[in-house]
Structure formats: structure tokens, C-alpha cells
Amino acid sequence: MAKARARHILVSTEEACKNLKTQIEGGGDFAAAAKEHSTCPSGKQGGDLGEFGPGQMVKEFDEVVFSGELGKVHGPVKTQFGYHLLEITSRTP
């Protein structure tokens, strides 16, 4: 079964999400941004969600994590929780 590791930043608005993505792509630290801005409890761990398989996260999340490019910041991804920036740190087939 496929497995992935990812980290994310959860914020309430698309605009905030886009601003953070610009900062990170400009050299900002993903983990530091997660600790400062994420409304998810995982923010305390730099947004790290650990390892998980398909179907363990919401559908919109899974679609990005199991098909997106590794090491790239993806988003904004809208879910019922808000807007996410996602970084896929590893994935196994």
C-alpha cells in the first residue's frame, strides 16, 4: 500500500495561504511558517503530519499528496477545514 509523509500549513483564507506560499518559495522556512501561522495542532511540529496512506486524510489532501511533486509547496488546497499549503516530503508506491 502506498504511504506518504507530508507537512502542511492550515489557514482560514486563500489570501493568507497565497502570501505564505510566496514567502516560502522566496526562501522562507516551511516549518517556521507552520509554527507561526498554522491553525492545526500539527503546526507545533512544523506542520509534520507523519506517515499516512490513501484515504486517511480528506480527499482534496490525498489527491495532492499521492500525485504531486515531492519537495514542492502545493496549494492553496481548499478543504472543509480551510486552506492548506502542502509539502510532500516522501512517498512510497
Tab-separated table of N, CA and C in Angstrom:
chain	number	residue	atom	x	y	z
A	1	MET	N	0.840	-1.199	0.000
A	1	MET	CA	0.000	0.000	0.000
A	1	MET	C	0.878	1.252	0.000
A	2	ALA	N	0.495	2.213	-0.776
A	2	ALA	CA	1.237	3.474	-0.849
A	2	ALA	C	1.240	4.174	0.504
A	3	LYS	N	2.335	4.840	0.788
A	3	LYS	CA	2.462	5.648	2.007
A	3	LYS	C	3.107	6.973	1.622
A	4	ALA	N	2.797	7.998	2.381
A	4	ALA	CA	3.423	9.302	2.146
A	4	ALA	C	3.672	9.977	3.476
A	5	ARG	N	4.614	10.888	3.472
A	5	ARG	CA	4.846	11.805	4.597
A	5	ARG	C	4.683	13.195	4.035
A	6	ALA	N	4.033	14.048	4.792
A	6	ALA	CA	3.826	15.415	4.337
A	6	ALA	C	3.761	16.341	5.540
A	7	ARG	N	3.917	17.604	5.243
A	7	ARG	CA	3.664	18.623	6.259
A	7	ARG	C	2.774	19.669	5.622
A	8	HIS	N	2.064	20.397	6.459
A	8	HIS	CA	1.119	21.373	5.926
A	8	HIS	C	1.000	22.574	6.845
A	9	ILE	N	0.443	23.613	6.260
A	9	ILE	CA	0.093	24.826	7.000
A	9	ILE	C	-1.383	25.065	6.712
A	10	LEU	N	-2.173	25.201	7.756
A	10	LEU	CA	-3.611	25.437	7.625
A	10	LEU	C	-3.931	26.855	8.066
A	11	VAL	N	-4.575	27.607	7.169
A	11	VAL	CA	-5.009	28.971	7.489
A	11	VAL	C	-6.456	29.138	7.035
A	12	SER	N	-7.089	30.225	7.466
A	12	SER	CA	-8.527	30.383	7.211
A	12	SER	C	-8.859	31.041	5.880
A	13	THR	N	-7.893	31.735	5.241
A	13	THR	CA	-8.217	32.416	3.987
A	13	THR	C	-7.256	32.031	2.870
A	14	GLU	N	-7.762	32.079	1.651
A	14	GLU	CA	-6.946	31.782	0.476
A	14	GLU	C	-5.824	32.819	0.336
A	15	GLU	N	-6.128	34.071	0.649
A	15	GLU	CA	-5.140	35.134	0.545
A	15	GLU	C	-3.954	34.877	1.484
A	16	ALA	N	-4.239	34.511	2.734
A	16	ALA	CA	-3.168	34.211	3.692
A	16	ALA	C	-2.327	33.037	3.195
A	17	CYS	N	-2.985	32.053	2.619
A	17	CYS	CA	-2.305	30.875	2.096
A	17	CYS	C	-1.357	31.260	0.956
A	18	LYS	N	-1.846	32.071	0.034
A	18	LYS	CA	-1.014	32.516	-1.099
A	18	LYS	C	0.169	33.345	-0.612
A	19	ASN	N	-0.044	34.205	0.379
A	19	ASN	CA	1.045	35.027	0.917
A	19	ASN	C	2.136	34.157	1.534
A	20	LEU	N	1.735	33.151	2.289
A	20	LEU	CA	2.710	32.248	2.904
A	20	LEU	C	3.474	31.455	1.840
A	21	LYS	N	2.769	31.022	0.805
A	21	LYS	CA	3.427	30.278	-0.274
A	21	LYS	C	4.503	31.140	-0.931
A	22	THR	N	4.191	32.403	-1.177
A	22	THR	CA	5.158	33.328	-1.774
A	22	THR	C	6.381	33.472	-0.871
A	23	GLN	N	6.150	33.616	0.431
A	23	GLN	CA	7.262	33.753	1.379
A	23	GLN	C	8.148	32.504	1.383
A	24	ILE	N	7.532	31.334	1.397
A	24	ILE	CA	8.290	30.075	1.438
A	24	ILE	C	9.052	29.874	0.134
A	25	GLU	N	8.403	30.109	-0.994
A	25	GLU	CA	9.074	29.951	-2.285
A	25	GLU	C	10.204	30.966	-2.456
A	26	GLY	N	10.131	32.074	-1.715
A	26	GLY	CA	11.179	33.086	-1.752
A	26	GLY	C	12.317	32.799	-0.780
A	27	GLY	N	12.280	31.625	-0.152
A	27	GLY	CA	13.367	31.244	0.738
A	27	GLY	C	12.981	31.110	2.196
A	28	GLY	N	11.719	31.391	2.521
A	28	GLY	CA	11.262	31.252	3.903
A	28	GLY	C	11.224	29.796	4.333
A	29	ASP	N	11.294	29.559	5.628
A	29	ASP	CA	11.312	28.208	6.181
A	29	ASP	C	9.890	27.693	6.398
A	30	PHE	N	9.566	26.549	5.784
A	30	PHE	CA	8.215	25.983	5.877
A	30	PHE	C	7.843	25.696	7.326
A	31	ALA	N	8.737	25.032	8.063
A	31	ALA	CA	8.444	24.655	9.446
A	31	ALA	C	8.215	25.881	10.325
A	32	ALA	N	9.031	26.900	10.150
A	32	ALA	CA	8.872	28.124	10.943
A	32	ALA	C	7.535	28.796	10.630
A	33	ALA	N	7.161	28.822	9.346
A	33	ALA	CA	5.879	29.416	8.946
A	33	ALA	C	4.718	28.618	9.538
A	34	ALA	N	4.847	27.291	9.555
A	34	ALA	CA	3.801	26.453	10.140
A	34	ALA	C	3.646	26.735	11.627
A	35	LYS	N	4.767	26.832	12.328
A	35	LYS	CA	4.718	27.090	13.775
A	35	LYS	C	4.056	28.436	14.069
A	36	GLU	N	4.322	29.415	13.223
A	36	GLU	CA	3.795	30.758	13.461
A	36	GLU	C	2.358	30.947	13.001
A	37	HIS	N	1.981	30.322	11.880
A	37	HIS	CA	0.701	30.656	11.248
A	37	HIS	C	-0.359	29.558	11.217
A	38	SER	N	0.035	28.291	11.294
A	38	SER	CA	-0.933	27.210	11.113
A	38	SER	C	-1.915	27.135	12.278
A	39	THR	N	-3.189	26.929	11.946
A	39	THR	CA	-4.216	26.771	12.979
A	39	THR	C	-4.415	25.299	13.350
A	40	CYS	N	-3.679	24.410	12.703
A	40	CYS	CA	-3.743	22.979	13.013
A	40	CYS	C	-2.759	22.665	14.142
A	41	PRO	N	-3.120	21.747	15.050
A	41	PRO	CA	-2.178	21.375	16.112
A	41	PRO	C	-0.821	20.900	15.588
A	42	SER	N	-0.777	20.364	14.357
A	42	SER	CA	0.492	19.907	13.780
A	42	SER	C	1.471	21.062	13.555
A	43	GLY	N	0.978	22.287	13.579
A	43	GLY	CA	1.846	23.454	13.414
A	43	GLY	C	2.972	23.483	14.435
A	44	LYS	N	2.699	22.983	15.625
A	44	LYS	CA	3.721	22.949	16.681
A	44	LYS	C	4.911	22.075	16.291
A	45	GLN	N	4.681	21.092	15.421
A	45	GLN	CA	5.746	20.222	14.919
A	45	GLN	C	6.193	20.662	13.529
A	46	GLY	N	6.030	21.928	13.215
A	46	GLY	CA	6.427	22.426	11.899
A	46	GLY	C	5.515	21.954	10.783
A	47	GLY	N	4.298	21.543	11.160
A	47	GLY	CA	3.318	21.099	10.170
A	47	GLY	C	3.416	19.627	9.825
A	48	ASP	N	4.345	18.893	10.448
A	48	ASP	CA	4.565	17.482	10.113
A	48	ASP	C	3.345	16.639	10.460
A	49	LEU	N	2.856	15.898	9.469
A	49	LEU	CA	1.687	15.032	9.657
A	49	LEU	C	2.076	13.573	9.824
A	50	GLY	N	3.368	13.273	9.746
A	50	GLY	CA	3.809	11.888	9.855
A	50	GLY	C	3.481	11.113	8.584
A	51	GLU	N	3.508	9.785	8.705
A	51	GLU	CA	3.259	8.918	7.558
A	51	GLU	C	1.795	8.483	7.554
A	52	PHE	N	1.220	8.421	6.362
A	52	PHE	CA	-0.178	8.002	6.239
A	52	PHE	C	-0.411	7.393	4.865
A	53	GLY	N	-1.510	6.672	4.747
A	53	GLY	CA	-1.869	6.030	3.494
A	53	GLY	C	-3.060	6.706	2.843
A	54	PRO	N	-3.372	6.305	1.597
A	54	PRO	CA	-4.532	6.863	0.909
A	54	PRO	C	-5.804	6.644	1.719
A	55	GLY	N	-6.645	7.675	1.750
A	55	GLY	CA	-7.916	7.577	2.456
A	55	GLY	C	-7.861	7.980	3.922
A	56	GLN	N	-6.662	8.220	4.458
A	56	GLN	CA	-6.560	8.617	5.860
A	56	GLN	C	-6.746	10.122	6.043
A	57	MET	N	-6.573	10.871	4.979
A	57	MET	CA	-6.774	12.319	5.013
A	57	MET	C	-7.965	12.655	4.121
A	58	VAL	N	-8.416	13.908	4.169
A	58	VAL	CA	-9.548	14.303	3.320
A	58	VAL	C	-9.175	14.155	1.847
A	59	LYS	N	-10.179	13.959	1.012
A	59	LYS	CA	-9.999	13.669	-0.418
A	59	LYS	C	-9.099	14.687	-1.123
A	60	GLU	N	-9.343	15.975	-0.906
A	60	GLU	CA	-8.575	17.019	-1.588
A	60	GLU	C	-7.084	16.923	-1.235
A	61	PHE	N	-6.819	16.551	-0.010
A	61	PHE	CA	-5.467	16.395	0.506
A	61	PHE	C	-4.793	15.201	-0.169
A	62	ASP	N	-5.500	14.061	-0.166
A	62	ASP	CA	-4.985	12.835	-0.778
A	62	ASP	C	-4.612	13.037	-2.239
A	63	GLU	N	-5.470	13.735	-2.981
A	63	GLU	CA	-5.221	13.931	-4.411
A	63	GLU	C	-3.880	14.609	-4.649
A	64	VAL	N	-3.535	15.573	-3.828
A	64	VAL	CA	-2.264	16.291	-3.978
A	64	VAL	C	-1.102	15.431	-3.477
A	65	VAL	N	-1.253	14.865	-2.291
A	65	VAL	CA	-0.151	14.137	-1.658
A	65	VAL	C	0.264	12.898	-2.449
A	66	PHE	N	-0.689	12.207	-3.070
A	66	PHE	CA	-0.346	10.976	-3.776
A	66	PHE	C	-0.138	11.165	-5.279
A	67	SER	N	-0.141	12.413	-5.747
A	67	SER	CA	0.160	12.639	-7.164
A	67	SER	C	1.102	13.817	-7.394
A	68	GLY	N	1.267	14.693	-6.407
A	68	GLY	CA	2.070	15.898	-6.577
A	68	GLY	C	3.566	15.645	-6.513
A	69	GLU	N	4.315	16.638	-6.948
A	69	GLU	CA	5.771	16.577	-6.964
A	69	GLU	C	6.330	16.655	-5.542
A	70	LEU	N	7.291	15.795	-5.251
A	70	LEU	CA	7.945	15.786	-3.935
A	70	LEU	C	8.760	17.055	-3.730
A	71	GLY	N	8.770	17.546	-2.479
A	71	GLY	CA	9.615	18.677	-2.120
A	71	GLY	C	9.145	20.036	-2.602
A	72	LYS	N	8.000	20.071	-3.281
A	72	LYS	CA	7.457	21.336	-3.792
A	72	LYS	C	6.299	21.770	-2.892
A	73	VAL	N	6.096	23.074	-2.779
A	73	VAL	CA	4.968	23.579	-1.985
A	73	VAL	C	3.729	23.633	-2.882
A	74	HIS	N	2.702	22.907	-2.501
A	74	HIS	CA	1.454	22.833	-3.259
A	74	HIS	C	0.367	23.616	-2.531
A	75	GLY	N	-0.483	24.262	-3.283
A	75	GLY	CA	-1.602	24.953	-2.664
A	75	GLY	C	-1.789	26.330	-3.253
A	76	PRO	N	-2.818	27.012	-2.810
A	76	PRO	CA	-3.759	26.618	-1.760
A	76	PRO	C	-4.632	25.421	-2.155
A	77	VAL	N	-4.837	24.534	-1.193
A	77	VAL	CA	-5.744	23.404	-1.339
A	77	VAL	C	-6.881	23.641	-0.344
A	78	LYS	N	-8.096	23.784	-0.886
A	78	LYS	CA	-9.249	24.091	-0.031
A	78	LYS	C	-9.903	22.795	0.442
A	79	THR	N	-10.139	22.704	1.748
A	79	THR	CA	-10.887	21.592	2.341
A	79	THR	C	-11.934	22.199	3.277
A	80	GLN	N	-12.694	21.327	3.938
A	80	GLN	CA	-13.692	21.844	4.881
A	80	GLN	C	-13.036	22.519	6.083
A	81	PHE	N	-11.737	22.330	6.267
A	81	PHE	CA	-11.037	22.914	7.412
A	81	PHE	C	-10.465	24.299	7.121
A	82	GLY	N	-10.292	24.623	5.848
A	82	GLY	CA	-9.706	25.906	5.459
A	82	GLY	C	-8.807	25.719	4.249
A	83	TYR	N	-7.737	26.491	4.199
A	83	TYR	CA	-6.803	26.461	3.068
A	83	TYR	C	-5.455	25.944	3.536
A	84	HIS	N	-4.927	24.999	2.767
A	84	HIS	CA	-3.681	24.337	3.141
A	84	HIS	C	-2.579	24.623	2.134
A	85	LEU	N	-1.363	24.733	2.643
A	85	LEU	CA	-0.159	24.578	1.840
A	85	LEU	C	0.371	23.206	2.205
A	86	LEU	N	0.754	22.433	1.220
A	86	LEU	CA	1.241	21.081	1.452
A	86	LEU	C	2.639	20.927	0.889
A	87	GLU	N	3.468	20.221	1.613
A	87	GLU	CA	4.778	19.828	1.090
A	87	GLU	C	4.901	18.329	1.326
A	88	ILE	N	5.060	17.596	0.227
A	88	ILE	CA	5.200	16.149	0.299
A	88	ILE	C	6.687	15.865	0.533
A	89	THR	N	7.003	15.261	1.670
A	89	THR	CA	8.412	15.038	1.997
A	89	THR	C	8.899	13.664	1.554
A	90	SER	N	8.000	12.670	1.440
A	90	SER	CA	8.377	11.379	0.907
A	90	SER	C	7.116	10.611	0.496
A	91	ARG	N	7.335	9.617	-0.396
A	91	ARG	CA	6.195	8.806	-0.829
A	91	ARG	C	6.747	7.463	-1.309
A	92	THR	N	6.075	6.375	-0.958
A	92	THR	CA	6.441	5.055	-1.441
A	92	THR	C	5.264	4.480	-2.210
A	93	PRO	N	5.549	3.752	-3.276
A	93	PRO	CA	4.465	3.200	-4.103
A	93	PRO	C	3.641	2.140	-3.386
